[in-house]
Short mmCIF file of C-alpha atoms in Angstrom, two decimals:
data_model
loop_
_atom_site.label_atom_id
_atom_site.label_comp_id
_atom_site.label_asym_id
_atom_site.label_seq_id
_atom_site.Cartn_x
_atom_site.Cartn_y
_atom_site.Cartn_z
CA UNK A 1 -0.09 -0.01 0.18
CA UNK A 2 1.37 3.38 -1.18
CA UNK A 3 1.40 6.99 0.25
CA UNK A 4 -1.95 8.01 -1.61
CA UNK A 5 -4.27 4.95 -0.16
CA UNK A 6 -2.90 5.42 3.60
CA UNK A 7 -3.49 9.41 3.22
CA UNK A 8 -7.52 8.65 2.55
CA UNK A 9 -7.50 5.87 5.09
CA UNK A 10 -6.24 7.84 7.05
CA UNK A 11 -8.50 11.08 6.74
CA UNK A 12 -11.35 8.22 6.63
CA UNK A 13 -10.36 7.96 10.43
CA UNK A 14 -10.29 11.27 11.30
CA UNK A 15 -14.20 11.36 9.38
CA UNK A 16 -15.82 8.87 11.12
CA UNK A 17 -14.10 10.26 14.74
CA UNK A 18 -15.08 13.53 14.25
CA UNK A 19 -18.47 11.66 13.53
CA UNK A 20 -18.72 9.80 16.20
CA UNK A 21 -18.24 13.81 18.20
CA UNK A 22 -20.52 15.53 16.68
CA UNK A 23 -23.19 13.10 16.64
CA UNK A 24 -22.35 12.41 20.29
CA UNK A 25 -22.29 16.28 20.88
CA UNK A 26 -25.34 17.60 18.52
CA UNK A 27 -27.65 14.56 20.65
CA UNK A 28 -26.70 14.76 23.92
CA UNK A 29 -24.87 18.11 24.99
CA UNK A 30 -27.84 20.51 25.67
CA UNK A 31 -26.94 24.59 25.63
CA UNK A 32 -30.53 25.34 27.22
CA UNK A 33 -31.99 22.60 28.82
CA UNK A 34 -34.22 21.43 25.69
CA UNK A 35 -32.60 18.73 24.14
CA UNK A 36 -33.52 19.68 19.66
CA UNK A 37 -32.50 16.15 18.27
CA UNK A 38 -30.38 14.87 15.95
CA UNK A 39 -29.00 17.46 13.59
CA UNK A 40 -29.10 15.64 10.43
CA UNK A 41 -27.40 17.85 7.61
CA UNK A 42 -23.94 17.54 9.46
CA UNK A 43 -24.16 13.68 10.76
CA UNK A 44 -25.28 13.00 6.63
CA UNK A 45 -22.47 15.23 5.56
CA UNK A 46 -19.99 13.36 7.47
CA UNK A 47 -21.27 10.26 6.84
CA UNK A 48 -21.16 10.80 3.23
CA UNK A 49 -17.43 12.21 3.30
CA UNK A 50 -16.51 9.17 5.18
CA UNK A 51 -17.88 7.05 2.47
CA UNK A 52 -16.24 8.82 -0.02
CA UNK A 53 -12.57 8.99 1.42
CA UNK A 54 -12.76 5.01 1.73
CA UNK A 55 -14.33 4.61 -1.63
CA UNK A 56 -10.85 6.76 -3.04
CA UNK A 57 -8.67 4.79 -0.60
CA UNK A 58 -9.53 1.46 -1.85
CA UNK A 59 -9.31 2.83 -5.60
CA UNK A 60 -6.12 3.58 -4.58
CA UNK A 61 -5.36 0.34 -2.60
CA UNK A 62 -6.55 -1.70 -5.72
CA UNK A 63 -4.79 0.23 -8.60
CA UNK A 64 -1.39 0.65 -6.89
CA UNK A 65 -1.07 -3.21 -6.20
CA UNK A 66 -1.26 -3.88 -10.05
CA UNK A 67 1.24 -0.59 -11.03
CA UNK A 68 5.08 -0.83 -10.76
CA UNK A 69 6.35 1.86 -8.38
CA UNK A 70 6.20 5.28 -9.15
CA UNK A 71 9.52 7.93 -9.11
CA UNK A 72 7.37 10.05 -6.95
CA UNK A 73 7.40 6.90 -4.45
CA UNK A 74 11.53 5.45 -5.05
CA UNK A 75 13.38 7.33 -1.75
CA UNK A 76 16.51 7.08 -3.79
CA UNK A 77 14.69 8.63 -6.75
CA UNK A 78 16.64 10.98 -9.08
CA UNK A 79 14.37 13.89 -11.13
CA UNK A 80 15.56 12.21 -14.39
CA UNK A 81 13.89 8.73 -13.19
CA UNK A 82 10.38 10.94 -13.30
CA UNK A 83 10.49 12.57 -17.52
CA UNK A 84 8.71 11.11 -20.31
CA UNK A 85 5.65 11.69 -22.10
CA UNK A 86 3.08 12.83 -19.18
CA UNK A 87 0.06 12.38 -21.80
CA UNK A 88 -1.03 14.66 -25.01
CA UNK A 89 -2.35 18.16 -24.69
CA UNK A 90 -4.15 19.62 -27.48
CA UNK A 91 -1.81 22.29 -28.31
CA UNK A 92 -4.17 24.39 -30.69
CA UNK A 93 -8.33 23.31 -29.26
CA UNK A 94 -10.69 25.77 -29.15
CA UNK A 95 -12.72 23.94 -27.27
CA UNK A 96 -11.60 24.04 -23.52
CA UNK A 97 -12.21 28.27 -23.38
CA UNK A 98 -15.73 26.80 -25.31
CA UNK A 99 -16.39 24.78 -21.94
CA UNK A 100 -15.62 27.62 -19.94
CA UNK A 101 -17.89 29.88 -21.75
CA UNK A 102 -20.72 27.86 -21.34
CA UNK A 103 -20.14 26.67 -17.30
CA UNK A 104 -20.10 30.98 -17.11
CA UNK A 105 -23.49 30.83 -19.19
CA UNK A 106 -24.83 28.39 -17.00
CA UNK A 107 -23.31 30.19 -13.90
CA UNK A 108 -25.58 33.15 -14.46
CA UNK A 109 -28.92 31.43 -14.95
CA UNK A 110 -28.48 29.68 -11.95
CA UNK A 111 -27.12 32.82 -9.58
CA UNK A 112 -30.46 35.03 -11.59
CA UNK A 113 -32.75 31.47 -11.57
CA UNK A 114 -33.77 32.20 -15.41
CA UNK A 115 -34.08 28.33 -15.98
CA UNK A 116 -34.03 28.90 -19.77
CA UNK A 117 -30.41 30.04 -19.19
CA UNK A 118 -29.68 27.21 -17.10
CA UNK A 119 -30.90 24.96 -19.78
CA UNK A 120 -28.78 27.11 -22.47
CA UNK A 121 -25.55 26.42 -20.90
CA UNK A 122 -26.38 22.54 -20.10
CA UNK A 123 -27.01 22.20 -23.09
CA UNK A 124 -23.88 24.34 -24.37
CA UNK A 125 -21.64 22.35 -22.22
CA UNK A 126 -22.88 18.67 -23.43
CA UNK A 127 -22.30 20.07 -26.80
CA UNK A 128 -18.54 21.08 -26.13
CA UNK A 129 -18.14 18.10 -23.81
CA UNK A 130 -18.87 16.25 -26.85
CA UNK A 131 -16.86 18.19 -29.62
CA UNK A 132 -14.04 17.98 -27.17
CA UNK A 133 -14.03 14.50 -26.38
CA UNK A 134 -14.10 13.58 -30.35
CA UNK A 135 -11.84 15.69 -31.53
CA UNK A 136 -9.84 13.49 -32.74
CA UNK A 137 -11.64 10.60 -32.68
CA UNK A 138 -13.90 12.08 -35.75
CA UNK A 139 -12.89 12.73 -39.68
CA UNK A 140 -11.33 15.17 -40.92
CA UNK A 141 -13.49 17.71 -41.83
CA UNK A 142 -12.99 18.75 -46.22
CA UNK A 143 -12.57 22.32 -46.60
#
């Protein structure tokens, strides 16, 4: 098990402890002698955060055991050990900025509660994400 999985397991343990303390504190400590009952938003939020950390830790634990050791996990690694191709990034793509614009349109619709603008922004976002995903998978256009 490598560092990434250990970090998320540690965060999950902290969140479980926080959940127990929070639940006890909310349910049994009374300020004015009146018990208000459980405060569900905090309990559900901490529970979901714990489950998310456990899910990420499980994924990292699962994938780390099936991959080679990375240079950042090797104590005697040099900077040159991490050199190489990190991925392919499209240098002249218009679609990331178009995605940002569609998110801005949708955000303005949410801010001003214009449902038509939210729908327009969501449709633009679906369109731009599709175009970004397929920009190298579609046949070339003839001019």
